[in-house]
PDB file of C-alpha atoms and ligand atoms in Angstrom:
ATOM      1  CA  MET K   1      -6.245   4.766 -14.710  1.00 93.00           C
ATOM      2  CA  ARG K   2      -5.180   8.254 -15.409  1.00 96.00           C
ATOM      3  CA  LYS K   3      -7.188  10.583 -13.109  1.00 98.00           C
ATOM      4  CA  ALA K   4      -7.888  11.164  -9.504  1.00 98.00           C
ATOM      5  CA  VAL K   5     -10.310  13.483  -7.444  1.00 98.00           C
ATOM      6  CA  LEU K   6      -9.116  14.850  -4.107  1.00 98.00           C
ATOM      7  CA  PRO K   7     -12.135  16.428  -2.393  1.00 98.00           C
ATOM      8  CA  ALA K   8     -10.872  19.085  -0.085  1.00 98.00           C
ATOM      9  CA  ALA K   9     -13.755  21.653   0.263  1.00 97.00           C
ATOM     10  CA  GLY K  10     -15.297  20.525   3.585  1.00 96.00           C
ATOM     11  CA  PHE K  11     -15.738  22.813   6.487  1.00 94.00           C
ATOM     12  CA  GLY K  12     -13.608  20.731   8.745  1.00 93.00           C
ATOM     13  CA  THR K  13     -15.787  21.474  11.767  1.00 94.00           C
ATOM     14  CA  ARG K  14     -14.199  18.988  14.054  1.00 94.00           C
ATOM     15  CA  PHE K  15     -10.932  20.868  13.874  1.00 94.00           C
ATOM     16  CA  LEU K  16     -12.302  24.387  14.561  1.00 95.00           C
ATOM     17  CA  PRO K  17     -11.148  27.004  15.220  1.00 95.00           C
ATOM     18  CA  ALA K  18      -7.880  25.824  13.461  1.00 94.00           C
ATOM     19  CA  THR K  19      -9.737  25.290  10.240  1.00 94.00           C
ATOM     20  CA  LYS K  20     -11.846  28.649   9.992  1.00 93.00           C
ATOM     21  CA  ALA K  21      -9.472  30.419   7.711  1.00 92.00           C
ATOM     22  CA  ILE K  22      -7.561  27.407   6.319  1.00 94.00           C
ATOM     23  CA  PRO K  23      -8.822  23.978   5.038  1.00 95.00           C
ATOM     24  CA  LYS K  24      -7.820  21.019   7.166  1.00 96.00           C
ATOM     25  CA  GLU K  25      -6.008  19.529   4.203  1.00 97.00           C
ATOM     26  CA  ILE K  26      -3.424  22.223   4.662  1.00 97.00           C
ATOM     27  CA  LEU K  27      -2.543  21.551   8.205  1.00 97.00           C
ATOM     28  CA  PRO K  28       0.946  20.143   8.494  1.00 97.00           C
ATOM     29  CA  LEU K  29       1.959  16.540   9.325  1.00 97.00           C
ATOM     30  CA  VAL K  30       5.604  16.680  10.166  1.00 97.00           C
ATOM     31  CA  ASP K  31       6.735  18.815   7.266  1.00 94.00           C
ATOM     32  CA  ARG K  32       4.052  18.979   4.755  1.00 95.00           C
ATOM     33  CA  PRO K  33       0.398  19.523   4.464  1.00 97.00           C
ATOM     34  CA  ILE K  34      -1.951  16.652   4.868  1.00 98.00           C
ATOM     35  CA  ILE K  35      -3.088  16.889   1.198  1.00 97.00           C
ATOM     36  CA  GLN K  36       0.583  16.438  -0.223  1.00 96.00           C
ATOM     37  CA  TYR K  37       0.649  12.966   1.180  1.00 96.00           C
ATOM     38  CA  ALA K  38      -2.400  11.940  -0.796  1.00 97.00           C
ATOM     39  CA  VAL K  39      -0.927  13.784  -4.016  1.00 97.00           C
ATOM     40  CA  GLU K  40       2.396  11.831  -3.568  1.00 94.00           C
ATOM     41  CA  GLU K  41       0.449   8.605  -3.149  1.00 96.00           C
ATOM     42  CA  ALA K  42      -1.621   9.339  -6.231  1.00 96.00           C
ATOM     43  CA  VAL K  43       1.443   9.988  -8.322  1.00 95.00           C
ATOM     44  CA  ALA K  44       3.295   6.988  -6.901  1.00 94.00           C
ATOM     45  CA  SER K  45       0.188   4.957  -8.056  1.00 96.00           C
ATOM     46  CA  GLY K  46       0.485   6.025 -11.677  1.00 95.00           C
ATOM     47  CA  ILE K  47      -2.109   8.922 -11.607  1.00 96.00           C
ATOM     48  CA  GLU K  48      -1.343  11.632 -14.230  1.00 95.00           C
ATOM     49  CA  GLN K  49      -4.048  14.159 -13.765  1.00 96.00           C
ATOM     50  CA  ILE K  50      -5.092  15.313 -10.385  1.00 97.00           C
ATOM     51  CA  VAL K  51      -8.437  17.280  -9.763  1.00 98.00           C
ATOM     52  CA  ILE K  52      -8.797  18.907  -6.419  1.00 98.00           C
ATOM     53  CA  VAL K  53     -12.047  20.179  -5.261  1.00 98.00           C
ATOM     54  CA  ILE K  54     -11.789  23.409  -3.135  1.00 97.00           C
ATOM     55  CA  ALA K  55     -14.167  25.654  -1.444  1.00 95.00           C
ATOM     56  CA  ASN K  56     -14.618  29.119  -2.774  1.00 89.00           C
ATOM     57  CA  GLY K  57     -12.315  31.788  -1.481  1.00 82.00           C
ATOM     58  CA  ARG K  58      -9.905  29.224  -0.081  1.00 85.00           C
ATOM     59  CA  SER K  59      -6.675  29.426  -2.206  1.00 91.00           C
ATOM     60  CA  ALA K  60      -4.119  27.862   0.272  1.00 95.00           C
ATOM     61  CA  ILE K  61      -4.298  24.463  -1.522  1.00 96.00           C
ATOM     62  CA  GLU K  62      -3.844  25.880  -4.871  1.00 94.00           C
ATOM     63  CA  ASP K  63      -1.114  28.252  -3.709  1.00 94.00           C
ATOM     64  CA  HIS K  64       0.735  25.281  -2.027  1.00 94.00           C
ATOM     65  CA  PHE K  65       1.011  23.390  -5.509  1.00 93.00           C
ATOM     66  CA  ASP K  66       1.758  26.715  -7.508  1.00 90.00           C
ATOM     67  CA  SER K  67       5.313  27.981  -8.199  1.00 88.00           C
ATOM     68  CA  HIS K  68       6.735  30.768  -5.961  1.00 91.00           C
ATOM     69  CA  PRO K  69       9.580  32.412  -7.944  1.00 93.00           C
ATOM     70  CA  ALA K  70      10.476  34.922  -5.083  1.00 95.00           C
ATOM     71  CA  LEU K  71      10.940  32.225  -2.463  1.00 94.00           C
ATOM     72  CA  GLU K  72      12.758  29.882  -4.959  1.00 93.00           C
ATOM     73  CA  ARG K  73      15.119  32.735  -5.846  1.00 95.00           C
ATOM     74  CA  TRP K  74      15.794  33.389  -2.022  1.00 95.00           C
ATOM     75  CA  LEU K  75      16.512  29.737  -1.315  1.00 95.00           C
ATOM     76  CA  GLU K  76      18.791  29.683  -4.361  1.00 94.00           C
ATOM     77  CA  ASP K  77      20.611  32.871  -3.116  1.00 96.00           C
ATOM     78  CA  HIS K  78      21.113  31.189   0.197  1.00 96.00           C
ATOM     79  CA  GLY K  79      22.407  27.975  -1.217  1.00 96.00           C
ATOM     80  CA  ASP K  80      19.569  26.006   0.452  1.00 95.00           C
ATOM     81  CA  ILE K  81      19.310  23.492  -2.418  1.00 95.00           C
ATOM     82  CA  GLU K  82      17.397  20.845  -0.475  1.00 92.00           C
ATOM     83  CA  ARG K  83      14.541  23.041   0.532  1.00 93.00           C
ATOM     84  CA  LEU K  84      14.660  24.506  -3.105  1.00 94.00           C
ATOM     85  CA  ARG K  85      14.269  20.996  -4.558  1.00 92.00           C
ATOM     86  CA  SER K  86      11.336  20.180  -2.175  1.00 90.00           C
ATOM     87  CA  ILE K  87       9.431  23.507  -3.216  1.00 88.00           C
ATOM     88  CA  ARG K  88      10.164  23.054  -6.933  1.00 88.00           C
ATOM     89  CA  ARG K  89       9.022  19.442  -6.907  1.00 85.00           C
ATOM     90  CA  LEU K  90       5.548  20.621  -5.798  1.00 84.00           C
ATOM     91  CA  SER K  91       5.043  22.796  -9.046  1.00 79.00           C
ATOM     92  CA  GLU K  92       6.355  19.992 -11.208  1.00 79.00           C
ATOM     93  CA  ILE K  93       3.816  17.261 -10.079  1.00 81.00           C
ATOM     94  CA  GLY K  94       2.021  17.086 -13.496  1.00 75.00           C
ATOM     95  CA  THR K  95      -1.319  18.094 -14.367  1.00 89.00           C
ATOM     96  CA  MET K  96      -3.282  19.485 -11.579  1.00 94.00           C
ATOM     97  CA  ALA K  97      -6.856  21.189 -11.761  1.00 96.00           C
ATOM     98  CA  PHE K  98      -8.818  22.955  -9.298  1.00 97.00           C
ATOM     99  CA  VAL K  99     -12.599  23.072  -9.247  1.00 97.00           C
ATOM    100  CA  HIS K 100     -14.829  24.883  -6.844  1.00 97.00           C
ATOM    101  CA  GLN K 101     -17.638  23.439  -4.756  1.00 97.00           C
ATOM    102  CA  LYS K 102     -19.599  26.629  -4.054  1.00 95.00           C
ATOM    103  CA  GLU K 103     -21.749  24.968  -1.360  1.00 94.00           C
ATOM    104  CA  GLN K 104     -20.841  22.495   1.083  1.00 95.00           C
ATOM    105  CA  LEU K 105     -23.475  19.787   0.105  1.00 96.00           C
ATOM    106  CA  GLY K 106     -21.293  16.845   1.160  1.00 96.00           C
ATOM    107  CA  LEU K 107     -18.684  14.488  -0.176  1.00 96.00           C
ATOM    108  CA  GLY K 108     -20.746  12.970  -3.104  1.00 97.00           C
ATOM    109  CA  HIS K 109     -21.579  16.531  -4.396  1.00 97.00           C
ATOM    110  CA  ALA K 110     -17.785  17.375  -4.007  1.00 98.00           C
ATOM    111  CA  VAL K 111     -17.006  14.424  -6.235  1.00 98.00           C
ATOM    112  CA  LEU K 112     -19.758  15.414  -8.758  1.00 98.00           C
ATOM    113  CA  MET K 113     -17.968  18.776  -9.144  1.00 98.00           C
ATOM    114  CA  ALA K 114     -15.163  16.954 -11.176  1.00 98.00           C
ATOM    115  CA  LYS K 115     -17.512  15.231 -13.618  1.00 98.00           C
ATOM    116  CA  ASP K 116     -16.595  17.501 -16.555  1.00 98.00           C
ATOM    117  CA  LEU K 117     -12.800  17.095 -15.863  1.00 97.00           C
ATOM    118  CA  ILE K 118     -13.024  13.198 -15.484  1.00 98.00           C
ATOM    119  CA  GLY K 119     -15.300  12.356 -18.319  1.00 97.00           C
ATOM    120  CA  ASP K 120     -16.188   8.908 -19.406  1.00 97.00           C
ATOM    121  CA  GLU K 121     -13.535   6.875 -17.523  1.00 97.00           C
ATOM    122  CA  PRO K 122     -12.831   5.180 -14.234  1.00 98.00           C
ATOM    123  CA  PHE K 123     -11.092   7.306 -11.691  1.00 98.00           C
ATOM    124  CA  ALA K 124      -9.570   7.285  -8.251  1.00 98.00           C
ATOM    125  CA  VAL K 125     -10.929   9.236  -5.289  1.00 98.00           C
ATOM    126  CA  LEU K 126      -8.604  10.039  -2.346  1.00 98.00           C
ATOM    127  CA  LEU K 127      -9.654  11.631   0.868  1.00 98.00           C
ATOM    128  CA  SER K 128      -6.652  13.162   1.998  1.00 97.00           C
ATOM    129  CA  ASP K 129      -7.481  13.396   5.700  1.00 96.00           C
ATOM    130  CA  ASP K 130      -7.321   9.606   5.722  1.00 97.00           C
ATOM    131  CA  VAL K 131      -3.430   9.327   5.452  1.00 97.00           C
ATOM    132  CA  MET K 132      -2.551   5.814   4.144  1.00 97.00           C
ATOM    133  CA  LEU K 133       0.911   4.641   4.745  1.00 94.00           C
ATOM    134  CA  ASN K 134       2.424   1.333   3.381  1.00 94.00           C
ATOM    135  CA  PRO K 135       6.177   1.936   3.766  1.00 90.00           C
ATOM    136  CA  GLY K 136       8.102  -0.089   1.270  1.00 91.00           C
ATOM    137  CA  GLY K 137       4.935  -1.638  -0.068  1.00 95.00           C
ATOM    138  CA  THR K 138       2.479  -0.833  -2.919  1.00 97.00           C
ATOM    139  CA  PRO K 139       0.620   2.475  -2.367  1.00 98.00           C
ATOM    140  CA  VAL K 140      -2.991   1.866  -1.199  1.00 98.00           C
ATOM    141  CA  THR K 141      -4.456   3.757  -4.240  1.00 98.00           C
ATOM    142  CA  ARG K 142      -2.246   1.486  -6.586  1.00 98.00           C
ATOM    143  CA  GLN K 143      -3.550  -1.637  -4.707  1.00 98.00           C
ATOM    144  CA  LEU K 144      -7.210  -0.506  -5.537  1.00 98.00           C
ATOM    145  CA  ILE K 145      -6.345   0.203  -9.278  1.00 98.00           C
ATOM    146  CA  GLU K 146      -4.748  -3.246  -9.492  1.00 97.00           C
ATOM    147  CA  ALA K 147      -7.888  -4.852  -8.057  1.00 96.00           C
ATOM    148  CA  HIS K 148      -9.875  -2.843 -10.486  1.00 97.00           C
ATOM    149  CA  GLU K 149      -7.791  -3.993 -13.367  1.00 96.00           C
ATOM    150  CA  ALA K 150      -8.115  -7.594 -12.261  1.00 93.00           C
ATOM    151  CA  HIS K 151     -11.953  -7.609 -11.661  1.00 91.00           C
ATOM    152  CA  ARG K 152     -13.363  -4.805 -13.745  1.00 88.00           C
ATOM    153  CA  GLY K 153     -15.573  -3.117 -11.199  1.00 95.00           C
ATOM    154  CA  SER K 154     -15.554  -0.215  -8.866  1.00 98.00           C
ATOM    155  CA  VAL K 155     -13.419  -0.868  -5.711  1.00 98.00           C
ATOM    156  CA  VAL K 156     -13.455   0.736  -2.270  1.00 98.00           C
ATOM    157  CA  ALA K 157     -10.871   0.515   0.372  1.00 98.00           C
ATOM    158  CA  VAL K 158     -12.097  -1.221   3.451  1.00 97.00           C
ATOM    159  CA  GLN K 159     -10.516  -2.128   6.855  1.00 96.00           C
ATOM    160  CA  GLN K 160     -11.847  -3.681  10.046  1.00 94.00           C
ATOM    161  CA  VAL K 161     -12.999  -1.262  12.745  1.00 95.00           C
ATOM    162  CA  PRO K 162     -13.818  -1.978  16.545  1.00 95.00           C
ATOM    163  CA  ALA K 163     -17.655  -2.633  16.929  1.00 92.00           C
ATOM    164  CA  ASP K 164     -18.115   0.614  18.878  1.00 92.00           C
ATOM    165  CA  GLU K 165     -16.855   2.617  15.851  1.00 93.00           C
ATOM    166  CA  VAL K 166     -18.952   1.221  13.166  1.00 95.00           C
ATOM    167  CA  SER K 167     -21.529   4.113  13.511  1.00 95.00           C
ATOM    168  CA  ARG K 168     -18.885   6.591  12.350  1.00 92.00           C
ATOM    169  CA  TYR K 169     -18.260   4.967   8.890  1.00 94.00           C
ATOM    170  CA  GLY K 170     -19.787   3.558   5.850  1.00 94.00           C
ATOM    171  CA  ILE K 171     -19.967  -0.082   6.527  1.00 96.00           C
ATOM    172  CA  VAL K 172     -20.005  -2.795   3.807  1.00 96.00           C
ATOM    173  CA  LYS K 173     -22.178  -5.790   3.299  1.00 95.00           C
ATOM    174  CA  PRO K 174     -19.923  -8.329   1.573  1.00 94.00           C
ATOM    175  CA  ARG K 175     -21.450 -11.135  -0.514  1.00 91.00           C
ATOM    176  CA  ARG K 176     -18.430 -13.292  -1.173  1.00 78.00           C
ATOM    177  CA  GLY K 177     -14.632 -12.908  -0.718  1.00 75.00           C
ATOM    178  CA  GLU K 178     -11.522 -14.104  -2.088  1.00 76.00           C
ATOM    179  CA  GLY K 179      -8.365 -13.099  -0.237  1.00 83.00           C
ATOM    180  CA  ARG K 180      -8.550  -9.354   0.236  1.00 93.00           C
ATOM    181  CA  LEU K 181     -11.379  -8.721  -2.141  1.00 94.00           C
ATOM    182  CA  TRP K 182     -15.159  -8.871  -1.289  1.00 93.00           C
ATOM    183  CA  GLU K 183     -17.925  -8.426  -3.760  1.00 95.00           C
ATOM    184  CA  LEU K 184     -20.444  -6.049  -2.106  1.00 97.00           C
ATOM    185  CA  ASP K 185     -24.129  -6.480  -1.656  1.00 96.00           C
ATOM    186  CA  ASP K 186     -24.656  -3.137   0.059  1.00 96.00           C
ATOM    187  CA  VAL K 187     -22.931  -0.397   2.004  1.00 95.00           C
ATOM    188  CA  ILE K 188     -24.685   1.586   4.813  1.00 93.00           C
ATOM    189  CA  GLU K 189     -23.669   5.039   5.957  1.00 89.00           C
ATOM    190  CA  LYS K 190     -23.056   5.347   9.546  1.00 91.00           C
ATOM    191  CA  PRO K 191     -25.221   2.344  10.849  1.00 93.00           C
ATOM    192  CA  ALA K 192     -26.134   1.803  14.433  1.00 94.00           C
ATOM    193  CA  VAL K 193     -24.070  -0.894  15.864  1.00 93.00           C
ATOM    194  CA  ALA K 194     -26.851  -3.296  15.973  1.00 93.00           C
ATOM    195  CA  ASP K 195     -27.711  -2.627  12.220  1.00 92.00           C
ATOM    196  CA  ALA K 196     -24.155  -2.923  10.947  1.00 94.00           C
ATOM    197  CA  PRO K 197     -23.937  -5.635   8.360  1.00 94.00           C
ATOM    198  CA  SER K 198     -20.174  -6.377   9.204  1.00 94.00           C
ATOM    199  CA  ASP K 199     -17.214  -4.542  10.817  1.00 94.00           C
ATOM    200  CA  LEU K 200     -15.647  -3.567   7.401  1.00 95.00           C
ATOM    201  CA  ALA K 201     -15.441   0.186   7.193  1.00 97.00           C
ATOM    202  CA  VAL K 202     -15.033   2.128   3.908  1.00 97.00           C
ATOM    203  CA  LEU K 203     -11.910   4.328   4.327  1.00 97.00           C
ATOM    204  CA  GLY K 204     -11.006   7.170   2.124  1.00 97.00           C
ATOM    205  CA  ARG K 205      -9.790   5.506  -1.092  1.00 98.00           C
ATOM    206  CA  TYR K 206     -11.954   4.619  -4.132  1.00 98.00           C
ATOM    207  CA  VAL K 207     -11.674   3.471  -7.671  1.00 98.00           C
ATOM    208  CA  LEU K 208     -15.089   4.296  -9.333  1.00 98.00           C
ATOM    209  CA  SER K 209     -16.770   3.825 -12.633  1.00 98.00           C
ATOM    210  CA  PRO K 210     -17.962   7.067 -14.239  1.00 98.00           C
ATOM    211  CA  ARG K 211     -21.412   5.754 -14.040  1.00 98.00           C
ATOM    212  CA  ILE K 212     -21.037   7.104 -10.373  1.00 98.00           C
ATOM    213  CA  PHE K 213     -21.681  10.730 -11.712  1.00 98.00           C
ATOM    214  CA  ASP K 214     -25.228   9.636 -13.135  1.00 97.00           C
ATOM    215  CA  LYS K 215     -25.935   8.123  -9.667  1.00 97.00           C
ATOM    216  CA  LEU K 216     -24.670  11.151  -7.763  1.00 97.00           C
ATOM    217  CA  GLU K 217     -26.939  13.502  -9.879  1.00 96.00           C
ATOM    218  CA  GLN K 218     -29.897  11.307  -8.668  1.00 95.00           C
ATOM    219  CA  THR K 219     -28.713  11.180  -5.082  1.00 93.00           C
ATOM    220  CA  THR K 220     -30.812  13.233  -2.659  1.00 89.00           C
ATOM    221  CA  ARG K 221     -29.489  14.528   0.592  1.00 87.00           C
ATOM    222  CA  GLY K 222     -28.977  11.595   3.045  1.00 79.00           C
ATOM    223  CA  ALA K 223     -27.287  11.257   6.432  1.00 75.00           C
ATOM    224  CA  GLY K 224     -26.489  14.619   7.977  1.00 80.00           C
ATOM    225  CA  GLY K 225     -28.450  16.498   5.233  1.00 87.00           C
ATOM    226  CA  GLU K 226     -25.483  15.844   2.848  1.00 90.00           C
ATOM    227  CA  ILE K 227     -25.237  14.322  -0.537  1.00 94.00           C
ATOM    228  CA  GLN K 228     -23.359  11.138   0.346  1.00 92.00           C
ATOM    229  CA  LEU K 229     -21.032   9.312  -1.774  1.00 95.00           C
ATOM    230  CA  THR K 230     -21.978   6.086  -0.079  1.00 94.00           C
ATOM    231  CA  ASP K 231     -25.704   6.546  -1.275  1.00 93.00           C
ATOM    232  CA  ALA K 232     -24.477   6.910  -4.958  1.00 96.00           C
ATOM    233  CA  ILE K 233     -22.291   3.700  -4.417  1.00 97.00           C
ATOM    234  CA  ARG K 234     -25.237   1.791  -3.252  1.00 96.00           C
ATOM    235  CA  ALA K 235     -27.163   2.846  -6.246  1.00 96.00           C
ATOM    236  CA  LEU K 236     -24.170   1.761  -8.417  1.00 97.00           C
ATOM    237  CA  ILE K 237     -24.102  -1.761  -6.634  1.00 97.00           C
ATOM    238  CA  SER K 238     -27.608  -2.510  -8.160  1.00 94.00           C
ATOM    239  CA  GLU K 239     -26.196  -2.114 -11.737  1.00 96.00           C
ATOM    240  CA  GLN K 240     -22.402  -3.028 -11.657  1.00 96.00           C
ATOM    241  CA  PRO K 241     -19.978  -4.947  -9.452  1.00 96.00           C
ATOM    242  CA  VAL K 242     -18.544  -3.053  -6.612  1.00 97.00           C
ATOM    243  CA  PHE K 243     -15.765  -4.550  -4.584  1.00 97.00           C
ATOM    244  CA  GLY K 244     -14.344  -3.868  -1.122  1.00 97.00           C
ATOM    245  CA  TYR K 245     -10.459  -4.251  -1.057  1.00 97.00           C
ATOM    246  CA  GLN K 246      -9.031  -5.049   2.422  1.00 97.00           C
ATOM    247  CA  PHE K 247      -5.833  -3.010   1.739  1.00 97.00           C
ATOM    248  CA  GLU K 248      -2.388  -3.469   3.074  1.00 97.00           C
ATOM    249  CA  GLY K 249      -1.235  -0.577   5.020  1.00 96.00           C
ATOM    250  CA  LEU K 250      -1.796   1.699   7.964  1.00 94.00           C
ATOM    251  CA  ARG K 251      -4.422   4.589   8.034  1.00 95.00           C
ATOM    252  CA  HIS K 252      -4.500   7.611  10.190  1.00 95.00           C
ATOM    253  CA  ASP K 253      -7.567   9.697  10.537  1.00 95.00           C
ATOM    254  CA  ALA K 254      -5.860  13.085  10.349  1.00 96.00           C
ATOM    255  CA  GLY K 255      -9.199  14.996  10.155  1.00 94.00           C
ATOM    256  CA  THR K 256      -9.697  14.857  13.889  1.00 94.00           C
ATOM    257  CA  ARG K 257      -7.655  16.428  16.566  1.00 95.00           C
ATOM    258  CA  LEU K 258      -6.794  13.142  18.244  1.00 95.00           C
ATOM    259  CA  GLY K 259      -6.240  11.418  14.957  1.00 95.00           C
ATOM    260  CA  TRP K 260      -4.063  14.165  13.759  1.00 97.00           C
ATOM    261  CA  LEU K 261      -2.021  14.057  16.916  1.00 97.00           C
ATOM    262  CA  LYS K 262      -1.458  10.232  16.756  1.00 96.00           C
ATOM    263  CA  ALA K 263      -0.560  10.760  13.084  1.00 97.00           C
ATOM    264  CA  THR K 264       1.981  13.383  13.985  1.00 97.00           C
ATOM    265  CA  VAL K 265       3.703  11.312  16.713  1.00 96.00           C
ATOM    266  CA  SER K 266       3.929   8.018  14.671  1.00 94.00           C
ATOM    267  CA  MET K 267       5.065   9.729  11.608  1.00 96.00           C
ATOM    268  CA  THR K 268       7.643  11.925  13.577  1.00 97.00           C
ATOM    269  CA  LEU K 269       8.879   8.629  14.988  1.00 96.00           C
ATOM    270  CA  GLU K 270       9.568   7.520  11.303  1.00 94.00           C
ATOM    271  CA  SER K 271      11.143  10.763  10.270  1.00 95.00           C
ATOM    272  CA  ASP K 272      14.641  12.413  10.499  1.00 96.00           C
ATOM    273  CA  LEU K 273      13.493  13.914  13.835  1.00 98.00           C
ATOM    274  CA  ALA K 274      13.101  10.369  15.405  1.00 98.00           C
ATOM    275  CA  ASP K 275      15.951  10.389  17.660  1.00 98.00           C
ATOM    276  CA  GLU K 276      15.499  13.716  19.355  1.00 98.00           C
ATOM    277  CA  PHE K 277      11.778  13.137  19.473  1.00 98.00           C
ATOM    278  CA  ARG K 278      12.033   9.813  21.135  1.00 97.00           C
ATOM    279  CA  THR K 279      14.367  11.266  23.771  1.00 97.00           C
ATOM    280  CA  PHE K 280      11.760  14.123  24.402  1.00 97.00           C
ATOM    281  CA  VAL K 281       8.846  11.654  24.688  1.00 95.00           C
ATOM    282  CA  ARG K 282      10.836   9.504  27.150  1.00 94.00           C
ATOM    283  CA  GLY K 283      11.376  12.444  29.226  1.00 94.00           C
ATOM    284  CA  LEU K 284       7.806  13.138  29.658  1.00 94.00           C
ATOM    285  CA  ASP K 285       6.093  12.282  32.866  1.00 89.00           C
ATOM    286  CA  LEU K 286       3.286   9.832  31.626  1.00 86.00           C
ATOM    287  CA  ARG K 287       2.355   8.342  35.070  1.00 83.00           C
ATOM    288  CA  HIS K 288      -0.968  10.312  35.455  1.00 74.00           C
TER     289      HIS K 288
HETATM  290  P1  LIG T 301     -15.694  14.975   6.212  1.00 61.28           P
HETATM  291  O1  LIG T 301     -16.808  13.991   6.417  1.00 61.28           O
HETATM  292  O2  LIG T 301     -14.366  14.768   6.916  1.00 61.28           O
HETATM  293  O3  LIG T 301     -16.221  16.397   6.445  1.00 61.28           O
HETATM  294  O4  LIG T 301     -15.379  15.076   4.642  1.00 61.28           O
HETATM  295  P2  LIG T 301     -15.453  17.755   6.771  1.00 61.28           P
HETATM  296  O5  LIG T 301     -16.502  18.959   6.440  1.00 61.28           O
HETATM  297  O6  LIG T 301     -14.353  17.928   5.904  1.00 61.28           O
HETATM  298  O7  LIG T 301     -15.079  17.756   8.203  1.00 61.28           O
HETATM  299  P3  LIG T 301     -16.057  17.696   9.527  1.00 61.28           P
HETATM  300  O8  LIG T 301     -16.774  16.510   9.461  1.00 61.28           O
HETATM  301  O9  LIG T 301     -16.924  19.002   9.538  1.00 61.28           O
HETATM  302  O10 LIG T 301     -15.023  17.886  10.676  1.00 61.28           O
HETATM  303  C1  LIG T 301     -14.762  13.829   3.902  1.00 61.28           C
HETATM  304  C2  LIG T 301     -13.981  14.580   2.757  1.00 61.28           C
HETATM  305  O11 LIG T 301     -14.904  15.250   1.929  1.00 61.28           O
HETATM  306  C3  LIG T 301     -14.671  16.543   1.749  1.00 61.28           C
HETATM  307  C4  LIG T 301     -13.667  16.924   2.947  1.00 61.28           C
HETATM  308  O12 LIG T 301     -12.753  18.001   2.499  1.00 61.28           O
HETATM  309  C5  LIG T 301     -12.982  15.607   3.113  1.00 61.28           C
HETATM  310  O13 LIG T 301     -11.797  15.585   2.390  1.00 61.28           O
HETATM  311  N1  LIG T 301     -15.778  17.272   1.532  1.00 61.28           N
HETATM  312  C6  LIG T 301     -16.877  17.221   2.310  1.00 61.28           C
HETATM  313  C7  LIG T 301     -15.941  18.108   0.415  1.00 61.28           C
HETATM  314  O14 LIG T 301     -15.187  18.426  -0.232  1.00 61.28           O
HETATM  315  N2  LIG T 301     -17.139  18.902   0.429  1.00 61.28           N
HETATM  316  C8  LIG T 301     -18.113  18.781   1.313  1.00 61.28           C
HETATM  317  O15 LIG T 301     -19.295  19.344   1.041  1.00 61.28           O
HETATM  318  C9  LIG T 301     -18.029  17.931   2.388  1.00 61.28           C
END
């Protein structure tokens, strides 16, 4: 598995007005933009080529991963070697390509924009607003790649969600399972609680067969008027095995204000700022 697609062209309406001029993927978590965590996870999972799908006229993500000679010179002149390294590392990540999604027709459509760059090989998809952490363990994308290599099918990351949240996710209908892996019969986008076939939600990591591109080309607008990746995966299930993998790790939904706040607090408590931040939180009046 060499290639990964990171769709980052959505409007991010749940985060407006913060996301009016910048994509939500560029909002910071502790000290780096949300998307950088997904890029680092992909690289740590063995991915060599990263394709980021961006919206027209939004260059912040591309700029973030580009070199910045004037800033590098300034940091060098001021002896700030640690920050210099952190900046240089970004432009040395390996092969990174950017494709444009001209119209926001949905996640499925965004993935389709990467078709020519992916070609005829299986690939990973990472939705960076789902921040996946597995400290000291195998990165979540790597877990999916290993499941794919062992079982030769597409694999989607799944995790149990509370019953009152199933209507916010794609929910899988598992056929049979072994350990963390479930072969899927179906996946339904945002079902009503009563119609949900399980409480296993698809979260933002996938390993997909290139056949998905044919399915995406045939997919018409579904839930919310968008071309849904879930609908294409459904079509794929009728032809090829698709598995749900109950991954090991923690997921933060950084694409919503509350999720982003929770991610910020818990990730700060794991950072070099932890001691001071803990003291600050302890000093807050939380009795209301
Ligand atoms: P979301 O469902 O989070 O949609 O997309 P969104 O537009 O980004 O945010 P809201 O719902 O309006 O607040 C899931 C992923 O798919 C990408 C997003 O950037 C995000 O990574 N996406 C979505 C696209 O790249 N293009 C689209 O047309 C839609």
